Tab-separated table of C-alpha atoms in Angstrom:
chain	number	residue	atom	x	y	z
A	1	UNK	CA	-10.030	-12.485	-11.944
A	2	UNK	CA	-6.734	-13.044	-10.293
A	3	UNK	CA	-6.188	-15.822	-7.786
A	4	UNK	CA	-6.397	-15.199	-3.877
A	5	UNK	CA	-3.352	-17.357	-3.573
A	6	UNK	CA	-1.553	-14.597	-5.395
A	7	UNK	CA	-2.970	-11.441	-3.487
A	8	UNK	CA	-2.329	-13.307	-0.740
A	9	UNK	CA	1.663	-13.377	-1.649
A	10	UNK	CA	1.569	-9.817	-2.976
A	11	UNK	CA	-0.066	-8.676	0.097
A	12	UNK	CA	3.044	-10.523	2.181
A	13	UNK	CA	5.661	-9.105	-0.189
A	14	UNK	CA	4.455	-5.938	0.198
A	15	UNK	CA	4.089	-6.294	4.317
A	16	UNK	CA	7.603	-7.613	4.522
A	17	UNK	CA	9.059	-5.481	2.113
A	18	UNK	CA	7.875	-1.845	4.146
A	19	UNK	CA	8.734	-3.733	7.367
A	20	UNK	CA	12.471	-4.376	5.687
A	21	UNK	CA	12.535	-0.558	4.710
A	22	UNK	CA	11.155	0.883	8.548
A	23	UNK	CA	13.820	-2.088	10.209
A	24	UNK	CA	16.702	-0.599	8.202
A	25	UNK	CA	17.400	2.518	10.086
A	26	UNK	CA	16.894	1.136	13.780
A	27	UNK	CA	18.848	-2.059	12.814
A	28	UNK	CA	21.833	-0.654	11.808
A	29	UNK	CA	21.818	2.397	13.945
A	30	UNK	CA	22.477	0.398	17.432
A	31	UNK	CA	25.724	-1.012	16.129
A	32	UNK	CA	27.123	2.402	15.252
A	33	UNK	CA	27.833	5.379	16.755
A	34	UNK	CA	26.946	8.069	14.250
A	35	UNK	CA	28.703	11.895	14.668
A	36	UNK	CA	26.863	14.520	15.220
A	37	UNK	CA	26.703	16.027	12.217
A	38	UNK	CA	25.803	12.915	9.970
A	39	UNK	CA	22.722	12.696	13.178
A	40	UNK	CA	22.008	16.138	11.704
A	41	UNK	CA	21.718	15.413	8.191
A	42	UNK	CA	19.706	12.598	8.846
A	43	UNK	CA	16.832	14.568	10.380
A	44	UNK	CA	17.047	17.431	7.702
A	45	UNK	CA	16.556	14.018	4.995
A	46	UNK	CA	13.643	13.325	6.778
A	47	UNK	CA	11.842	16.974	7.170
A	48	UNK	CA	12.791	16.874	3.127
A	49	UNK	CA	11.078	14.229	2.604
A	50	UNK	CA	8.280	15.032	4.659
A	51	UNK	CA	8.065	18.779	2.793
A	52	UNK	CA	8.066	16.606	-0.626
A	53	UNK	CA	5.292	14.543	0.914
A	54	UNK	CA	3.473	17.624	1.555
A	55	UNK	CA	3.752	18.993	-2.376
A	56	UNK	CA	3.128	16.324	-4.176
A	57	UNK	CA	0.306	15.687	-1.872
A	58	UNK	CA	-1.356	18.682	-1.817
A	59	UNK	CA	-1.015	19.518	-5.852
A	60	UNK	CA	-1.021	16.112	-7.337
A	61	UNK	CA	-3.278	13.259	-7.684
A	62	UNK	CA	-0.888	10.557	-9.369
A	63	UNK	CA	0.806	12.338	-12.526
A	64	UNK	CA	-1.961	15.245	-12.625
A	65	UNK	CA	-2.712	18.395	-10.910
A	66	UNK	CA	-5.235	17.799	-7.899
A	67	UNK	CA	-7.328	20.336	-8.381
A	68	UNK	CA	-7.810	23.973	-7.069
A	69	UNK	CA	-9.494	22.829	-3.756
A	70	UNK	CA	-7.583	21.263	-2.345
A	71	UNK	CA	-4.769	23.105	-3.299
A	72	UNK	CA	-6.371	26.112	-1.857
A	73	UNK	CA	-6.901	23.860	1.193
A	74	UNK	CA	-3.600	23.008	1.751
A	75	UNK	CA	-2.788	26.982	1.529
A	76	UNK	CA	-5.131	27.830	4.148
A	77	UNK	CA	-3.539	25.551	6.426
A	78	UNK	CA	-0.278	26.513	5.809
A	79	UNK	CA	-0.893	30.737	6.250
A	80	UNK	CA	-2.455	29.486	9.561
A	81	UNK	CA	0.446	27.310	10.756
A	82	UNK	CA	2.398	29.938	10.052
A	83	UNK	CA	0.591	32.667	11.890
A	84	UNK	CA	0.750	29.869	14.776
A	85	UNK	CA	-3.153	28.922	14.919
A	86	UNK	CA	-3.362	25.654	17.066
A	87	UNK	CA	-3.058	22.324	15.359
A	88	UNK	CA	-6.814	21.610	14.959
A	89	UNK	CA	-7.588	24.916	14.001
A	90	UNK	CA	-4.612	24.706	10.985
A	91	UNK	CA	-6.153	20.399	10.069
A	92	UNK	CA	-9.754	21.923	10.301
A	93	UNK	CA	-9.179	24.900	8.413
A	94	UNK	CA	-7.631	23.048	5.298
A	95	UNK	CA	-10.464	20.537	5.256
A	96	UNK	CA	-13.049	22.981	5.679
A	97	UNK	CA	-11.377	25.479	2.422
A	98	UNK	CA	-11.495	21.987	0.637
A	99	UNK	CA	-15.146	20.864	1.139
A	100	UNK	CA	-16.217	24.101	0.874
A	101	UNK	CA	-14.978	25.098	-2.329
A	102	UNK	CA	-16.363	21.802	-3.735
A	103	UNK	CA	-19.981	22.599	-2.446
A	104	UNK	CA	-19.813	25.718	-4.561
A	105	UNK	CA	-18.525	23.914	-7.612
A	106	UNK	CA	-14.632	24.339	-7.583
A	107	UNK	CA	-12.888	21.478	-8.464
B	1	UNK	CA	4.206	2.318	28.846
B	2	UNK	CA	2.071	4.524	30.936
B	3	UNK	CA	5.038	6.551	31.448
B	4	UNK	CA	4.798	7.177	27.711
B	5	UNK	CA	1.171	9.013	28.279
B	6	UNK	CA	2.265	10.932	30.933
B	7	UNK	CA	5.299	12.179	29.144
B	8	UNK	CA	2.273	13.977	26.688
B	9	UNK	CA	0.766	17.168	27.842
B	10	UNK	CA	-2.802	17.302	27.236
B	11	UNK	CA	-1.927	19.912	24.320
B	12	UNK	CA	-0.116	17.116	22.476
B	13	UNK	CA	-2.238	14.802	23.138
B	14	UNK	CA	-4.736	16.258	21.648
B	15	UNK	CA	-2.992	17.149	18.728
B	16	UNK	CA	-2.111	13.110	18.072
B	17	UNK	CA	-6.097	12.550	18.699
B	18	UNK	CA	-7.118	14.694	15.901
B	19	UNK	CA	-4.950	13.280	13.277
B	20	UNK	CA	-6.332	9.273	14.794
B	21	UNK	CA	-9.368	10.724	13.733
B	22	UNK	CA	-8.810	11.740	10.754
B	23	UNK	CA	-6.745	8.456	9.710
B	24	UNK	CA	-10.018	6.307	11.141
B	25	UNK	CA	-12.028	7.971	8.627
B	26	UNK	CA	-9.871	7.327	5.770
B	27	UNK	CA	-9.138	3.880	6.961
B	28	UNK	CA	-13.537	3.227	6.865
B	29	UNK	CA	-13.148	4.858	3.262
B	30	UNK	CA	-10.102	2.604	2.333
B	31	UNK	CA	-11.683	-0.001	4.030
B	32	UNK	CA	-15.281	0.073	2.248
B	33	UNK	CA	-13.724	0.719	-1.201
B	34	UNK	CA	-12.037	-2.057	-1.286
B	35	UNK	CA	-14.730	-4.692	-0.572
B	36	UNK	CA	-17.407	-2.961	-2.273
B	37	UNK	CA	-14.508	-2.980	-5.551
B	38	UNK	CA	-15.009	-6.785	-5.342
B	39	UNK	CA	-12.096	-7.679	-3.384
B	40	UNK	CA	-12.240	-10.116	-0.254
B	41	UNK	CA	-13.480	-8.593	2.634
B	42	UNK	CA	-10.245	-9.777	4.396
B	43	UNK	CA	-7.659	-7.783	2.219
B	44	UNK	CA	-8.346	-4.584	3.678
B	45	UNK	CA	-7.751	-5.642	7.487
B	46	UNK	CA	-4.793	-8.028	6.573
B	47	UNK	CA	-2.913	-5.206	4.299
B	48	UNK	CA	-3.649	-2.900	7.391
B	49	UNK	CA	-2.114	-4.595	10.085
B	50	UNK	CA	0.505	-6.071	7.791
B	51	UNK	CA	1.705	-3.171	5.471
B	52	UNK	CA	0.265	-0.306	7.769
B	53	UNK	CA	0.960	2.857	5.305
B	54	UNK	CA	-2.096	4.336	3.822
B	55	UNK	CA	-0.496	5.319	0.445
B	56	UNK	CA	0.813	2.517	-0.472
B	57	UNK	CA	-2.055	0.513	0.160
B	58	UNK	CA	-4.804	2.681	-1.797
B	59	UNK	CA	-2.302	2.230	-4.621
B	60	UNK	CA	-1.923	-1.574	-4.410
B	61	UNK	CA	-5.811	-2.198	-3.700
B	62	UNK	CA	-6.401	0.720	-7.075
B	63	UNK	CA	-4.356	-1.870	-9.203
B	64	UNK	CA	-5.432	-4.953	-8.154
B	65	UNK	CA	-9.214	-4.096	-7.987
B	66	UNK	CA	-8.426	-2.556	-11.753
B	67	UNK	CA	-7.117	-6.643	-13.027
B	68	UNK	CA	-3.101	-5.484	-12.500
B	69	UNK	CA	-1.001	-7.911	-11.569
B	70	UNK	CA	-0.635	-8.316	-7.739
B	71	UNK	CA	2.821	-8.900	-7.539
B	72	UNK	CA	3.393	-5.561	-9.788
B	73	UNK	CA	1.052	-3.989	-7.346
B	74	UNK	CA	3.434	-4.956	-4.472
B	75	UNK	CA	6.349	-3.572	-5.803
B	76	UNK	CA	4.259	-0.218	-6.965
B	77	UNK	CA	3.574	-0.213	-3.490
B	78	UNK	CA	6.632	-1.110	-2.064
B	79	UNK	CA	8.395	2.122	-4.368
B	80	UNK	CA	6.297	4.430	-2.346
B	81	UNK	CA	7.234	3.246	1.243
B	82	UNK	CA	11.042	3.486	0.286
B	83	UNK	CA	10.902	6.577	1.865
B	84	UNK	CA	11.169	4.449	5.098
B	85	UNK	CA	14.642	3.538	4.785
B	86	UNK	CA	15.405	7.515	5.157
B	87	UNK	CA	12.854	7.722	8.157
B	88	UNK	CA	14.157	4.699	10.041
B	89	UNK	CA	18.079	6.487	10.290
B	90	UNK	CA	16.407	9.710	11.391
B	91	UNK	CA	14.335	8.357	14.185
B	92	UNK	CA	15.922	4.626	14.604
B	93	UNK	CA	17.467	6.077	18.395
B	94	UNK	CA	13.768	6.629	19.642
B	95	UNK	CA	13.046	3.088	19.608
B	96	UNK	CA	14.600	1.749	21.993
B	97	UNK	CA	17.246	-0.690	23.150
B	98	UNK	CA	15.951	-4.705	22.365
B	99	UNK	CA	14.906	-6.745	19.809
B	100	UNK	CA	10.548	-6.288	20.749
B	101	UNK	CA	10.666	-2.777	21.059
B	102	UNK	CA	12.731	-1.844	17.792
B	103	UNK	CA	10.732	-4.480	15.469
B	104	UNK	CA	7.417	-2.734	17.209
B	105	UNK	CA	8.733	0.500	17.037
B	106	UNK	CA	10.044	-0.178	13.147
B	107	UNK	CA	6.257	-1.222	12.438
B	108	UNK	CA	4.592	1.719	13.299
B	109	UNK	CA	6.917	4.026	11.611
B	110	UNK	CA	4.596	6.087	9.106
B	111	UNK	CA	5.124	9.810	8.137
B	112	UNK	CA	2.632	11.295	11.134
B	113	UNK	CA	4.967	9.475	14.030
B	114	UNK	CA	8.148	10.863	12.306
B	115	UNK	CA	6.590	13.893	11.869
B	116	UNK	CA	4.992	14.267	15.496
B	117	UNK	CA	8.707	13.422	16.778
B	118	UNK	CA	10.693	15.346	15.076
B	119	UNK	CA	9.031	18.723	16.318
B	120	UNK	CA	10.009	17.797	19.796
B	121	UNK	CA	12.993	19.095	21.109
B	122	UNK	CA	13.287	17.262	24.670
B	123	UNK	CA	14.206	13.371	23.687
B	124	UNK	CA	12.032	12.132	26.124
B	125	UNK	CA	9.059	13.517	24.490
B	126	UNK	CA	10.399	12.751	21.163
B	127	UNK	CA	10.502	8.846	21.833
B	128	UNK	CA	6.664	9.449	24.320
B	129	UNK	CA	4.972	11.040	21.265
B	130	UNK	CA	6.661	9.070	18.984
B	131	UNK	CA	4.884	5.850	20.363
B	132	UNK	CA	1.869	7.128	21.544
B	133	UNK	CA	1.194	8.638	17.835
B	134	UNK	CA	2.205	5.365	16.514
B	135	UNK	CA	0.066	3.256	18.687
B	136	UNK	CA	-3.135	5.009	18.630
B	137	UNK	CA	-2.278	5.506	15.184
B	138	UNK	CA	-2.139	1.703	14.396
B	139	UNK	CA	-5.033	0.957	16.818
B	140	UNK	CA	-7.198	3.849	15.124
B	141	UNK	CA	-6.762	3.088	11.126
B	142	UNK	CA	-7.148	-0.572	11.927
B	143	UNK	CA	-10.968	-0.196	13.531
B	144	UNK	CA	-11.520	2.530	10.707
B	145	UNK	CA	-10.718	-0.117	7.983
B	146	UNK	CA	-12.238	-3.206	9.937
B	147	UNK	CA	-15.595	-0.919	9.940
B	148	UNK	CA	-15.517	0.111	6.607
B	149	UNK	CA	-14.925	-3.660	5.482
B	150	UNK	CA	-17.636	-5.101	6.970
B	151	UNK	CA	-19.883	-2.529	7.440
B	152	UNK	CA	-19.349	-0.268	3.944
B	153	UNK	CA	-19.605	3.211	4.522
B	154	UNK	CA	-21.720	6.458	4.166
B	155	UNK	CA	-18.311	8.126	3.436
B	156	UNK	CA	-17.209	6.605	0.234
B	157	UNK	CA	-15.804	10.009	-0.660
B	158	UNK	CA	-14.214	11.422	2.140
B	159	UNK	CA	-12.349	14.294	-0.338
B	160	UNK	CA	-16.038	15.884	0.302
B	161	UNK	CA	-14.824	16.299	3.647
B	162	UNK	CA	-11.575	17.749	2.761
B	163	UNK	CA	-9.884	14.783	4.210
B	164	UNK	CA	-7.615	15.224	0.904
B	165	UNK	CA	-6.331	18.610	1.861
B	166	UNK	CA	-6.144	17.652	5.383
B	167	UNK	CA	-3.171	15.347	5.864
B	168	UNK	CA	-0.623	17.698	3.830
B	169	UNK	CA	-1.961	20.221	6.015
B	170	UNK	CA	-0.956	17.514	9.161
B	171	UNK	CA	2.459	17.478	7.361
B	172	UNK	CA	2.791	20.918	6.961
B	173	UNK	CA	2.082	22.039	10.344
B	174	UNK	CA	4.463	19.588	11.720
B	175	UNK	CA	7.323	20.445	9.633
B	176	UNK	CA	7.025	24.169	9.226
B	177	UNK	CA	8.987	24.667	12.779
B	178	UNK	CA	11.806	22.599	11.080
B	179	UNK	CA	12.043	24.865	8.433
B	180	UNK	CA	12.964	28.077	10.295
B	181	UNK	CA	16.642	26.949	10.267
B	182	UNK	CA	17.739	28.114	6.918
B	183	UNK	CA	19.625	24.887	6.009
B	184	UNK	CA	17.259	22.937	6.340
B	185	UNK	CA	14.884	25.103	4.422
B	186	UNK	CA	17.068	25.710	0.974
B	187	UNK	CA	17.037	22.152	0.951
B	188	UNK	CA	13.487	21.891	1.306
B	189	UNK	CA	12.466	24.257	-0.921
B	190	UNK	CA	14.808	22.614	-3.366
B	191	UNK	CA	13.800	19.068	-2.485
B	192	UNK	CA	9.909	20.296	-2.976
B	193	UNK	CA	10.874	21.791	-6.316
B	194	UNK	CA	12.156	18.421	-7.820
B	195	UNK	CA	9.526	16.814	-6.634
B	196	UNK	CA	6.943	18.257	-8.238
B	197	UNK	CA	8.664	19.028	-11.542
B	198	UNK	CA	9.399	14.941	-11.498
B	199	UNK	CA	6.437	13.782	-10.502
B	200	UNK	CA	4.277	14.043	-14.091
B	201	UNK	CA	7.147	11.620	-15.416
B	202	UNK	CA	8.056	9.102	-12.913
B	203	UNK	CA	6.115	6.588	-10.830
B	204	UNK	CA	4.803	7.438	-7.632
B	205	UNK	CA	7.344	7.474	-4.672
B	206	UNK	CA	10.574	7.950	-6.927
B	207	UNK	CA	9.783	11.931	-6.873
B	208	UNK	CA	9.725	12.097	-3.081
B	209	UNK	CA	12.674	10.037	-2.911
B	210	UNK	CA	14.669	12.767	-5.409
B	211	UNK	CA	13.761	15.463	-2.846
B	212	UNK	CA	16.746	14.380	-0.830
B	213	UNK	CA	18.673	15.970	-3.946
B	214	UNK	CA	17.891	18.983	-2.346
B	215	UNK	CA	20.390	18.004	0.629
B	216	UNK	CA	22.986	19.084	-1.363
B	217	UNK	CA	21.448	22.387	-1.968
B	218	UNK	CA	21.150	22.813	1.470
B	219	UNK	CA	24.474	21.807	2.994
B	220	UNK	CA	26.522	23.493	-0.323
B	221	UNK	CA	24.752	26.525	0.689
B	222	UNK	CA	25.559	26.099	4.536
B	223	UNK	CA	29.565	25.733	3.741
B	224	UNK	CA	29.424	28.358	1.580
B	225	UNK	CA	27.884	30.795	4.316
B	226	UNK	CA	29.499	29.631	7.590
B	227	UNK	CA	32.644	27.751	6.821
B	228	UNK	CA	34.225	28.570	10.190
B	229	UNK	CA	31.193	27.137	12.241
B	230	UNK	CA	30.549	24.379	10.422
B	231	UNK	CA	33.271	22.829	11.853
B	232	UNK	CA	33.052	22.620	15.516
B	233	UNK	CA	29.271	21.305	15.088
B	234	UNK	CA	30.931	18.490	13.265
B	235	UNK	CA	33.405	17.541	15.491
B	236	UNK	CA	31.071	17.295	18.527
């Protein structure tokens, strides 16, 4: 059993260490004037990143695949952002895939 | 502040509720599993208001509640929220001028607010949804996990729910608008691509971070194509 003291630090390293990584950007940003096209690049980084977020997310489950449901989940959802459903309809619809194909025994 | 609501059409609005929802019901989950793995009841709510990003705090509660070492939890954790640094230069100008606002506004950075912001097109609404999203966001994950630590939960397994498939689903929907400029696209598709093929080998959050590989993809491809418009944009 490991100490509370030491959660307690890890738990503070790892508080300060995401606040150091979200301060970054707004920190330094105010004493620069960036050009346009850098300003550009900077938002295509972040929809990367977010796309990445999305595949990893939606096929993996650490280092292995996630499974077919929610897989198939995150599919729905994505044919019916695509054919511009409403927001909840494209969340609800990718949950809904997910759970159901568990009830009937997909993975 | 109020200003900030107004900004929102009800449309919006209702959009940002949905995914406060959703993140409440993880945070009971997270929450719950946590104290019912044996850890102090405390952890959950302090890691919540103090680290704020789901990911990395299922990761560093999984490996302390397994006997890892905290510390090496923390930096586990800490790997996955690099993406941050990335975030904070694309949306750092929505925060603000002064010292309270951007230190608020830094805090409740997580991928939904960046998301939610980045589909707007009028800056005004990108900096209103921006901190409406990230306050109710905050507000909503903290009751979820403050309920699930003291009171446990009937949904210990919210993947029965789908909750699993539904936040890449949040993601996607956000992004896909992004994605219609072609650019951007190649080097998502490209970014998305590395991710996955790196993500068996390395440890969590490294993979995502790659993805910005695909930048070059992207911009390569651009130069290539339109070499005479390029330049103008630049200059601007």
């Amino acid at each position: 059993m490991t100490g509370s003291t030491s959660i307690v630090l890890a738990a503070i390293l790892l508080g300060a260490g995401t606040f150091a990584f979200r301060f970054a950007g707004p920190a330094l940003r105010t004493r620069v004037e960036l050009p346009a096209g850098v300003e550009r690049l900077l938002v295509v980084a972040a929809v990367v990143l977010l796309a990445a977020l999305v595949g990893t997310a939606s096929l993996l489950d650490g280092h292995h695949f996630a499974g077919i449901a929610r897989a198939t989940g995150v599919g729905v959802g994505g044919v019916l952002a695509w054919r511009k459903a409403p927001f909840v309809v494209v969340v609800m619809g990718a949950a809904a895939t997910a759970a159901g194909l568990r009830l009937l025994g997909v993975p | 502040m109020r200003s900030i609501w107004r900004t929102l059409d009800e449309g919006l609005a209702r959009d940002v509720a949905l995914v406060c929802l959703a993140d409440a019901i993880v945070g009971v989950s997270f929450g719950a599993i946590t104290v019912s793995s044996g850890l102090p009841v405390w952890l959950p709510m302090v890691l919540s208001v103090a680290v704020f990003a789901g990911a990395a705090q299922f990761m560093f509660v999984g490996l302390v509640a397994s006997g890892g070492n905290p510390i090496a939890a923390a930096v586990t954790g800490l790997l996955v929220n690099v993406r941050h640094v990335p975030f904070g230069f694309a949306v750092g100008d929505l925060l603000g001028k002064g010292w309270a606002r951007r230190v608020a506004g830094s805090h409740l950075m997580v991928d939904e607010t960046v998301a939610f912001a980045l589909l707007q097109r009028d800056p005004e609404r990108r900096r209103a949804v921006y901190w409406a999203c990230g306050i109710s966001l905050f507000v909503c994950w903290n009751l979820g996990v403050m309920i699930g630590a003291f009171g446990g939960s009937v949904v210990n397994d919210t993947d029965a729910f789908g909750m699993d498939a539904a936040f890449p689903a949040v993601l996607l929907a956000l992004v896909l608008p992004s994605l219609r400029d072609t650019a951007t696209r190649r080097a998502s598709l490209v970014g998305v691509v590395i991710a996955l093929a790196t993500a068996p080998f390395l440890p969590a959050g490294l993979p995502v971070l790659l993805a910005l590989l695909g930048l070059g993809a992207g911009l390569t491809g651009r130069r290539e194509g339109k070499p005479v418009q390029a330049e103008p944009e630049t200059a601007s």
